[in-house]
Short mmCIF file of C-alpha atoms in Angstrom, two decimals:
data_model
loop_
_atom_site.label_atom_id
_atom_site.label_comp_id
_atom_site.label_asym_id
_atom_site.label_seq_id
_atom_site.Cartn_x
_atom_site.Cartn_y
_atom_site.Cartn_z
CA TYR A 127 11.81 -4.89 -8.14
CA GLU A 128 15.66 -7.31 -8.20
CA PRO A 129 16.89 -9.47 -10.80
CA ASP A 130 18.33 -11.55 -9.06
CA ARG A 131 15.09 -13.26 -7.16
CA PRO A 132 13.62 -15.89 -8.82
CA PHE A 133 10.66 -13.78 -9.94
CA LYS A 134 10.54 -13.00 -13.59
CA THR A 135 7.92 -9.96 -13.09
CA LEU A 136 7.39 -7.68 -10.20
CA GLU A 137 3.71 -8.73 -9.69
CA GLU A 138 4.59 -12.20 -9.90
CA MET A 139 7.11 -11.39 -7.76
CA ASN A 140 4.55 -9.37 -5.04
CA ILE A 141 1.38 -12.02 -5.86
CA GLU A 142 3.64 -15.19 -4.90
CA MET A 143 5.68 -13.16 -1.74
CA ILE A 144 2.32 -11.95 -0.36
CA LYS A 145 0.84 -16.24 -0.65
CA ARG A 146 4.37 -17.86 0.96
CA TRP A 147 3.19 -14.73 3.73
CA ASN A 148 0.14 -15.80 4.35
CA ASN A 149 0.56 -19.44 4.40
CA LYS A 150 2.77 -19.08 7.50
CA VAL A 151 1.46 -15.62 9.25
CA SER A 152 -2.75 -16.12 10.78
CA LYS A 153 -4.57 -12.92 10.62
CA LYS A 154 -3.62 -12.52 14.63
CA ASP A 155 0.07 -12.87 14.64
CA ASN A 156 1.81 -10.66 15.25
CA VAL A 157 4.79 -9.33 13.15
CA TYR A 158 8.51 -7.07 13.34
CA TYR A 159 9.30 -6.78 10.10
CA CYS A 160 12.67 -5.09 10.26
CA GLY A 161 12.47 -2.94 7.39
CA ASP A 162 12.49 -1.86 3.06
CA LEU A 163 8.74 -2.49 2.90
CA SER A 164 8.24 -1.27 0.42
CA PHE A 165 9.47 0.48 -3.04
CA GLY A 166 5.79 0.64 -4.88
CA SER A 167 3.37 4.42 -4.50
CA LYS A 168 1.39 4.58 -1.84
CA GLU A 169 -1.38 3.41 -3.35
CA GLU A 170 0.23 -0.11 -4.03
CA THR A 171 2.06 0.23 -0.53
CA ILE A 172 -1.59 0.69 1.35
CA TRP A 173 -2.58 -2.15 -1.47
CA LEU A 174 0.00 -4.51 -0.71
CA LEU A 175 -1.45 -3.72 3.46
CA SER A 176 -3.64 -4.75 2.94
CA GLN A 177 -3.22 -8.09 1.28
CA LEU A 178 -1.05 -8.97 4.91
CA ASN A 179 -2.64 -10.87 7.43
CA GLY A 180 -1.24 -10.41 10.92
CA ASN A 181 -0.24 -6.92 13.14
CA ILE A 182 2.36 -5.45 11.51
CA PHE A 183 5.27 -3.17 12.95
CA LEU A 184 7.25 -2.01 11.41
CA ILE A 185 11.48 -0.91 11.91
CA GLU A 186 11.98 1.48 9.50
CA GLY A 187 15.14 0.40 6.79
CA ASN A 188 16.41 3.31 5.16
CA HIS A 189 14.31 2.45 1.94
CA ASP A 190 11.07 2.96 3.99
CA TYR A 191 10.33 7.12 2.63
CA ILE A 192 6.79 6.06 1.87
CA VAL A 193 5.76 5.44 5.75
CA ARG A 194 6.01 9.13 6.19
CA ASP A 195 2.90 9.11 4.01
CA ARG A 196 -0.07 8.92 6.81
CA ASP A 197 -2.28 6.72 5.47
CA VAL A 198 1.06 4.02 4.94
CA ARG A 199 1.96 4.84 8.71
CA GLU A 200 -1.55 4.35 9.73
CA LYS A 201 -1.13 0.56 8.71
CA PHE A 202 0.81 -0.39 10.70
CA GLY A 203 0.87 -0.87 14.61
CA TRP A 204 3.52 0.83 15.29
CA VAL A 205 6.45 2.77 13.19
CA LYS A 206 9.80 3.20 15.06
CA PRO A 207 13.43 3.16 14.11
CA TYR A 208 14.68 -0.31 16.63
CA TYR A 209 12.81 -2.22 19.08
CA LYS A 210 12.98 -4.16 22.42
CA LEU A 211 10.86 -7.32 21.81
CA LYS A 212 11.00 -9.76 25.20
CA GLN A 213 8.82 -13.40 23.97
CA ASP A 214 9.01 -16.32 25.45
CA ASN A 215 12.11 -15.18 27.71
CA LYS A 216 13.61 -14.16 24.58
CA LYS A 217 15.39 -10.71 24.61
CA ILE A 218 15.39 -10.08 20.74
CA ILE A 219 16.32 -7.03 19.94
CA LEU A 220 14.92 -6.00 15.95
CA PHE A 221 17.34 -3.88 13.80
CA HIS A 222 17.78 -3.18 10.15
CA TYR A 223 21.33 -2.85 10.13
CA PRO A 224 23.02 -6.27 11.64
CA ILE A 225 25.05 -5.33 14.45
CA GLN A 226 28.29 -6.11 16.30
CA VAL A 227 27.21 -5.25 19.95
CA TRP A 228 23.48 -5.11 21.01
CA ASP A 229 21.89 -4.72 24.71
CA SER A 230 22.27 -8.13 26.77
CA LYS A 231 23.59 -9.23 24.24
CA HIS A 232 26.63 -11.15 26.34
CA TYR A 233 23.93 -12.13 28.60
CA GLY A 234 22.15 -14.68 25.77
CA SER A 235 20.10 -11.95 23.75
CA LEU A 236 18.73 -12.47 20.41
CA HIS A 237 19.80 -10.11 16.94
CA PHE A 238 16.97 -9.58 14.35
CA TYR A 239 17.79 -7.78 10.97
CA GLY A 240 17.48 -7.46 7.17
CA HIS A 241 19.15 -4.74 5.11
CA VAL A 242 21.67 -6.60 3.88
CA HIS A 243 18.82 -8.68 1.23
CA SER A 244 20.45 -11.76 -0.65
CA ASN A 245 23.92 -10.51 0.14
CA VAL A 246 24.87 -12.79 3.10
CA SER A 247 22.95 -15.73 3.98
CA ASP A 248 24.53 -17.40 6.43
CA HIS A 249 22.43 -15.59 9.51
CA GLY A 250 25.06 -13.56 11.17
CA LEU A 251 27.53 -16.12 11.36
CA GLU A 252 30.42 -14.06 8.92
CA TYR A 253 29.91 -11.84 12.19
CA ASN A 254 30.87 -14.62 14.65
CA ASN A 255 27.61 -13.71 16.21
CA THR A 256 25.96 -16.62 16.76
CA ASN A 257 22.43 -14.31 18.36
CA SER A 258 21.87 -12.48 15.49
CA TYR A 259 19.76 -13.52 12.40
CA ASN A 260 19.37 -11.91 8.93
CA VAL A 261 15.02 -11.94 8.54
CA GLY A 262 15.56 -11.25 5.44
CA VAL A 263 12.92 -12.26 3.28
CA ASP A 264 15.66 -12.93 0.00
CA VAL A 265 18.11 -15.31 2.38
CA ASN A 266 15.07 -16.59 4.74
CA ASN A 267 12.38 -18.84 1.33
CA TYR A 268 10.91 -15.00 0.65
CA GLU A 269 8.71 -15.60 3.29
CA PRO A 270 8.90 -14.04 7.05
CA VAL A 271 10.22 -16.70 9.27
CA SER A 272 9.02 -16.97 13.14
CA LEU A 273 11.09 -17.34 15.80
CA GLU A 274 10.78 -21.09 16.28
CA GLU A 275 12.03 -21.95 13.00
CA ILE A 276 16.07 -19.13 13.64
CA LEU A 277 15.87 -20.62 17.17
CA LYS A 278 16.01 -24.42 15.46
CA PHE A 279 18.05 -23.19 13.00
CA TRP A 280 20.68 -22.30 16.17
CA GLU A 281 20.39 -25.64 17.73
CA TYR A 282 20.81 -27.62 14.38
CA GLU A 283 23.77 -25.01 13.65
CA LYS A 284 25.46 -26.08 17.03
CA SER A 285 24.71 -29.93 16.90
CA VAL A 286 26.21 -29.27 13.17
CA LYS A 287 29.48 -27.46 14.86
CA TYR A 288 30.39 -29.53 17.16
#
């Protein structure tokens, strides 16, 4: 539990984040989670995953030791360290860490990452990487963010800068 989050207890945080997740994610949605899923026990993590809507695919983070357990790992469509996703004619590179260079960056591909938590709130702009986006819940109202929301953010940023 991170004390700089706006929740009084770990239980309150988990309940609220489950609610926010399920308000945005349907049972049929695919969710690509960019790491650092749970610091809880095996049982807590399995319970947490059983509460969440969607088909969850995990891009492993540096704190995802729990997915070494087969019972936890089975809760995901897959677990990978890095993933190239094509969606809506966009190539998206999913990696836990923010990176400076990725596959097809100079051809408009996108990079989504987590890891930095609330330390970085400007969604990749601090790296001058306007095609990278911090999908961590700490900077996204403690809820998942959709591709459509990210694309709207970039359109807004372009309109403000020019």
